[in-house]
Structures are given as structure tokens and as C-alpha cells.
Tab-separated table of N, CA and C in Angstrom:
chain	number	residue	atom	x	y	z
A	1	VAL	N	3.436	3.867	13.267
A	1	VAL	CA	4.219	4.970	12.765
A	1	VAL	C	5.136	4.443	11.662
A	2	VAL	N	5.193	5.168	10.571
A	2	VAL	CA	5.994	4.756	9.425
A	2	VAL	C	7.328	5.489	9.446
A	3	ASP	N	8.409	4.751	9.282
A	3	ASP	CA	9.745	5.342	9.222
A	3	ASP	C	10.066	5.642	7.764
A	4	ALA	N	9.931	6.888	7.360
A	4	ALA	CA	10.155	7.282	5.964
A	4	ALA	C	11.617	7.180	5.557
A	5	THR	N	12.505	6.956	6.513
A	5	THR	CA	13.923	6.837	6.187
A	5	THR	C	14.345	5.385	5.969
A	6	ALA	N	13.420	4.457	6.122
A	6	ALA	CA	13.743	3.043	5.924
A	6	ALA	C	14.140	2.817	4.469
A	7	PRO	N	15.043	1.875	4.209
A	7	PRO	CA	15.440	1.620	2.822
A	7	PRO	C	14.250	1.133	2.015
A	8	SER	N	14.183	1.545	0.778
A	8	SER	CA	13.067	1.130	-0.066
A	8	SER	C	13.285	-0.293	-0.542
A	9	LEU	N	12.194	-0.919	-0.933
A	9	LEU	CA	12.283	-2.261	-1.487
A	9	LEU	C	13.117	-2.221	-2.759
A	10	ALA	N	13.030	-1.134	-3.508
A	10	ALA	CA	13.813	-0.996	-4.742
A	10	ALA	C	15.309	-1.021	-4.449
A	11	ALA	N	15.706	-0.510	-3.289
A	11	ALA	CA	17.124	-0.527	-2.932
A	11	ALA	C	17.593	-1.935	-2.590
A	12	LEU	N	16.673	-2.778	-2.184
A	12	LEU	CA	17.017	-4.147	-1.809
A	12	LEU	C	17.003	-5.096	-3.003
A	13	THR	N	16.210	-4.792	-3.998
A	13	THR	CA	16.100	-5.635	-5.184
A	13	THR	C	15.774	-4.782	-6.391
A	14	SER	N	16.322	-5.115	-7.525
A	14	SER	CA	15.996	-4.365	-8.740
A	14	SER	C	14.984	-5.133	-9.581
A	15	SER	N	14.600	-6.318	-9.128
A	15	SER	CA	13.634	-7.132	-9.858
A	15	SER	C	12.218	-6.767	-9.434
A	16	ALA	N	11.308	-6.823	-10.379
A	16	ALA	CA	9.910	-6.563	-10.078
A	16	ALA	C	9.381	-7.647	-9.131
A	17	VAL	N	8.472	-7.269	-8.276
A	17	VAL	CA	7.867	-8.188	-7.319
A	17	VAL	C	6.353	-8.063	-7.386
A	18	GLU	N	5.665	-8.982	-6.759
A	18	GLU	CA	4.221	-8.851	-6.594
A	18	GLU	C	3.950	-8.731	-5.104
A	19	CYS	N	3.201	-7.719	-4.728
A	19	CYS	CA	2.989	-7.383	-3.327
A	19	CYS	C	1.488	-7.271	-3.056
A	20	VAL	N	1.026	-7.918	-1.997
A	20	VAL	CA	-0.358	-7.776	-1.545
A	20	VAL	C	-0.301	-7.124	-0.171
A	21	ILE	N	-0.942	-5.977	-0.066
A	21	ILE	CA	-0.966	-5.221	1.184
A	21	ILE	C	-2.319	-5.465	1.841
A	22	VAL	N	-2.307	-5.848	3.109
A	22	VAL	CA	-3.547	-6.099	3.848
A	22	VAL	C	-3.779	-4.922	4.796
A	23	LEU	N	-4.952	-4.308	4.671
A	23	LEU	CA	-5.264	-3.084	5.413
A	23	LEU	C	-6.484	-3.291	6.299
A	24	ASP	N	-6.324	-3.008	7.566
A	24	ASP	CA	-7.409	-3.118	8.552
A	24	ASP	C	-8.284	-1.867	8.472
A	25	ARG	N	-9.567	-2.042	8.182
A	25	ARG	CA	-10.521	-0.934	8.164
A	25	ARG	C	-11.557	-1.075	9.267
A	26	SER	N	-11.291	-1.897	10.265
A	26	SER	CA	-12.261	-2.143	11.327
A	26	SER	C	-12.486	-0.878	12.148
A	27	GLY	N	-13.484	-0.923	12.986
A	27	GLY	CA	-13.847	0.237	13.798
A	27	GLY	C	-12.717	0.773	14.649
A	28	SER	N	-11.817	-0.090	15.085
A	28	SER	CA	-10.705	0.375	15.925
A	28	SER	C	-9.768	1.306	15.164
A	29	MET	N	-9.818	1.288	13.848
A	29	MET	CA	-8.941	2.147	13.048
A	29	MET	C	-9.438	3.595	13.001
A	30	ASP	N	-10.648	3.843	13.547
A	30	ASP	CA	-11.205	5.198	13.540
A	30	ASP	C	-10.577	6.106	14.593
A	31	THR	N	-9.875	5.538	15.561
A	31	THR	CA	-9.313	6.347	16.641
A	31	THR	C	-7.861	6.736	16.355
A	32	ASP	N	-7.474	7.870	16.884
A	32	ASP	CA	-6.077	8.345	16.828
A	32	ASP	C	-5.506	8.414	15.415
A	33	HIS	N	-6.319	8.721	14.437
A	33	HIS	CA	-5.869	8.880	13.045
A	33	HIS	C	-5.210	7.619	12.502
A	34	ARG	N	-5.565	6.470	13.028
A	34	ARG	CA	-4.926	5.218	12.603
A	34	ARG	C	-5.121	4.939	11.117
A	35	ILE	N	-6.326	5.160	10.594
A	35	ILE	CA	-6.569	4.859	9.181
A	35	ILE	C	-5.752	5.795	8.288
A	36	ARG	N	-5.582	7.042	8.704
A	36	ARG	CA	-4.753	7.980	7.928
A	36	ARG	C	-3.291	7.519	7.921
A	37	HIS	N	-2.805	7.063	9.056
A	37	HIS	CA	-1.430	6.548	9.138
A	37	HIS	C	-1.281	5.290	8.279
A	38	ALA	N	-2.300	4.445	8.300
A	38	ALA	CA	-2.260	3.227	7.481
A	38	ALA	C	-2.240	3.579	5.997
A	39	ALA	N	-3.039	4.560	5.586
A	39	ALA	CA	-3.063	4.988	4.186
A	39	ALA	C	-1.702	5.551	3.768
A	40	THR	N	-1.060	6.286	4.648
A	40	THR	CA	0.280	6.806	4.366
A	40	THR	C	1.267	5.660	4.202
A	41	ALA	N	1.162	4.663	5.059
A	41	ALA	CA	2.055	3.501	4.973
A	41	ALA	C	1.851	2.754	3.659
A	42	VAL	N	0.605	2.604	3.227
A	42	VAL	CA	0.318	1.939	1.949
A	42	VAL	C	0.932	2.731	0.807
A	43	SER	N	0.757	4.033	0.823
A	43	SER	CA	1.322	4.889	-0.224
A	43	SER	C	2.840	4.758	-0.279
A	44	LEU	N	3.497	4.793	0.871
A	44	LEU	CA	4.955	4.649	0.915
A	44	LEU	C	5.389	3.278	0.411
A	45	ALA	N	4.648	2.246	0.779
A	45	ALA	CA	5.001	0.892	0.342
A	45	ALA	C	4.891	0.763	-1.170
A	46	VAL	N	3.828	1.295	-1.749
A	46	VAL	CA	3.648	1.207	-3.205
A	46	VAL	C	4.719	2.013	-3.923
A	47	ARG	N	5.029	3.194	-3.413
A	47	ARG	CA	6.071	4.023	-4.031
A	47	ARG	C	7.451	3.376	-3.952
A	48	ALA	N	7.668	2.509	-2.956
A	48	ALA	CA	8.970	1.869	-2.772
A	48	ALA	C	9.150	0.631	-3.641
A	49	LEU	N	8.092	0.182	-4.289
A	49	LEU	CA	8.208	-1.022	-5.115
A	49	LEU	C	9.104	-0.773	-6.324
A	50	PRO	N	9.885	-1.768	-6.712
A	50	PRO	CA	10.702	-1.625	-7.923
A	50	PRO	C	9.807	-1.429	-9.151
A	51	ALA	N	10.311	-0.745	-10.142
A	51	ALA	CA	9.555	-0.492	-11.378
A	51	ALA	C	9.056	-1.815	-11.953
A	52	GLY	N	7.833	-1.801	-12.433
A	52	GLY	CA	7.246	-2.981	-13.049
A	52	GLY	C	6.608	-3.937	-12.068
A	53	SER	N	6.703	-3.626	-10.786
A	53	SER	CA	6.095	-4.492	-9.775
A	53	SER	C	4.582	-4.386	-9.838
A	54	ARG	N	3.936	-5.421	-9.364
A	54	ARG	CA	2.479	-5.449	-9.327
A	54	ARG	C	2.038	-5.485	-7.864
A	55	PHE	N	0.890	-4.860	-7.587
A	55	PHE	CA	0.397	-4.835	-6.209
A	55	PHE	C	-1.122	-4.829	-6.180
A	56	ASN	N	-1.637	-5.142	-5.029
A	56	ASN	CA	-3.059	-4.997	-4.757
A	56	ASN	C	-3.192	-4.702	-3.272
A	57	VAL	N	-4.304	-4.111	-2.897
A	57	VAL	CA	-4.580	-3.825	-1.498
A	57	VAL	C	-5.860	-4.559	-1.126
A	58	LEU	N	-5.770	-5.422	-0.127
A	58	LEU	CA	-6.934	-6.110	0.418
A	58	LEU	C	-7.254	-5.459	1.746
A	59	SER	N	-8.465	-4.959	1.879
A	59	SER	CA	-8.849	-4.320	3.130
A	59	SER	C	-9.972	-5.131	3.776
A	60	PHE	N	-10.026	-5.034	5.091
A	60	PHE	CA	-11.060	-5.765	5.808
A	60	PHE	C	-11.580	-4.944	6.975
A	61	GLY	N	-12.817	-5.177	7.282
A	61	GLY	CA	-13.514	-4.599	8.427
A	61	GLY	C	-14.615	-5.591	8.738
A	62	SER	N	-15.865	-5.219	8.461
A	62	SER	CA	-16.957	-6.168	8.628
A	62	SER	C	-17.045	-7.099	7.419
A	63	HIS	N	-16.357	-6.746	6.342
A	63	HIS	CA	-16.220	-7.583	5.151
A	63	HIS	C	-14.869	-7.261	4.514
A	64	TYR	N	-14.461	-8.031	3.535
A	64	TYR	CA	-13.181	-7.748	2.884
A	64	TYR	C	-13.436	-7.228	1.474
A	65	GLN	N	-12.449	-6.515	0.940
A	65	GLN	CA	-12.570	-5.914	-0.380
A	65	GLN	C	-11.179	-5.753	-0.974
A	66	ALA	N	-11.055	-6.059	-2.253
A	66	ALA	CA	-9.800	-5.834	-2.972
A	66	ALA	C	-9.897	-4.492	-3.692
A	67	LEU	N	-8.815	-3.744	-3.707
A	67	LEU	CA	-8.798	-2.464	-4.410
A	67	LEU	C	-8.949	-2.685	-5.913
A	68	PHE	N	-8.263	-3.696	-6.438
A	68	PHE	CA	-8.330	-4.033	-7.858
A	68	PHE	C	-8.795	-5.481	-8.000
A	69	THR	N	-9.366	-5.824	-9.153
A	69	THR	CA	-9.801	-7.199	-9.374
A	69	THR	C	-8.620	-8.139	-9.547
A	70	GLN	N	-7.479	-7.606	-9.943
A	70	GLN	CA	-6.246	-8.380	-10.044
A	70	GLN	C	-5.077	-7.436	-9.768
A	71	PRO	N	-3.902	-7.972	-9.425
A	71	PRO	CA	-2.763	-7.085	-9.137
A	71	PRO	C	-2.501	-6.115	-10.289
A	72	THR	N	-2.135	-4.900	-9.943
A	72	THR	CA	-1.932	-3.814	-10.884
A	72	THR	C	-0.471	-3.373	-10.871
A	73	VAL	N	0.048	-2.976	-12.011
A	73	VAL	CA	1.443	-2.541	-12.103
A	73	VAL	C	1.601	-1.212	-11.371
A	74	ALA	N	2.591	-1.166	-10.495
A	74	ALA	CA	2.899	0.051	-9.743
A	74	ALA	C	3.642	1.024	-10.641
A	75	ILE	N	3.363	2.294	-10.477
A	75	ILE	CA	4.079	3.335	-11.199
A	75	ILE	C	5.356	3.631	-10.423
A	76	ASP	N	6.478	3.799	-11.105
A	76	ASP	CA	7.721	4.063	-10.384
A	76	ASP	C	7.698	5.444	-9.746
A	77	ALA	N	8.565	5.650	-8.772
A	77	ALA	CA	8.589	6.882	-7.986
A	77	ALA	C	8.787	8.116	-8.859
A	78	ALA	N	9.599	8.023	-9.893
A	78	ALA	CA	9.831	9.177	-10.774
A	78	ALA	C	8.539	9.573	-11.485
A	79	SER	N	7.775	8.585	-11.919
A	79	SER	CA	6.501	8.870	-12.587
A	79	SER	C	5.501	9.487	-11.610
A	80	LEU	N	5.476	8.974	-10.386
A	80	LEU	CA	4.578	9.530	-9.375
A	80	LEU	C	4.944	10.973	-9.063
A	81	ALA	N	6.233	11.278	-8.987
A	81	ALA	CA	6.677	12.638	-8.684
A	81	ALA	C	6.269	13.608	-9.790
A	82	ALA	N	6.178	13.109	-11.014
A	82	ALA	CA	5.820	13.961	-12.142
A	82	ALA	C	4.337	14.285	-12.180
A	83	LEU	N	3.504	13.501	-11.465
A	83	LEU	CA	2.056	13.713	-11.498
A	83	LEU	C	1.644	14.970	-10.781
């Protein structure tokens, strides 16, 4: 369960960071909406990154996969809200 009221990483630091998020996609994630909760947590984590931060998501199940070939610059929360 994700606590949406937790302080954002941006509130803790104003400097850009590089973040790698590891996401479990194994069969056990199919029960109780676990993968949906994990996707929400990833979205919240990326939105909380300070402007200019870079991130990537590595997921694993029977094999591993990176979302991007290299870390990608996160869009700040204001830009995401405008989309």
C-alpha cells in the first residue's frame, strides 16, 4: 500500500538524482491487484523526483527488462499535471 501523504523526494532534496526502480512482475503479482498497486507506486515515485532527475524501471519475472535503454529525465510534477 502506498502512502500518498508521504513527503516527496523533492521536499527532501532540490538536487536532481538518478533513481532505478525495481518492479516484480512474477506470477505472484497477479493476485490481489498487486501489479496495479506496484504501478501506482512507480508513478508516485517518478512524480516525486526533483526536476531534472533521471530514472529507469527494471522489471523482473521469468526474465528481466529495462523500461528504457538508459536512464531518462523525469518530467516535473507541474508538467505532468499539464498533460
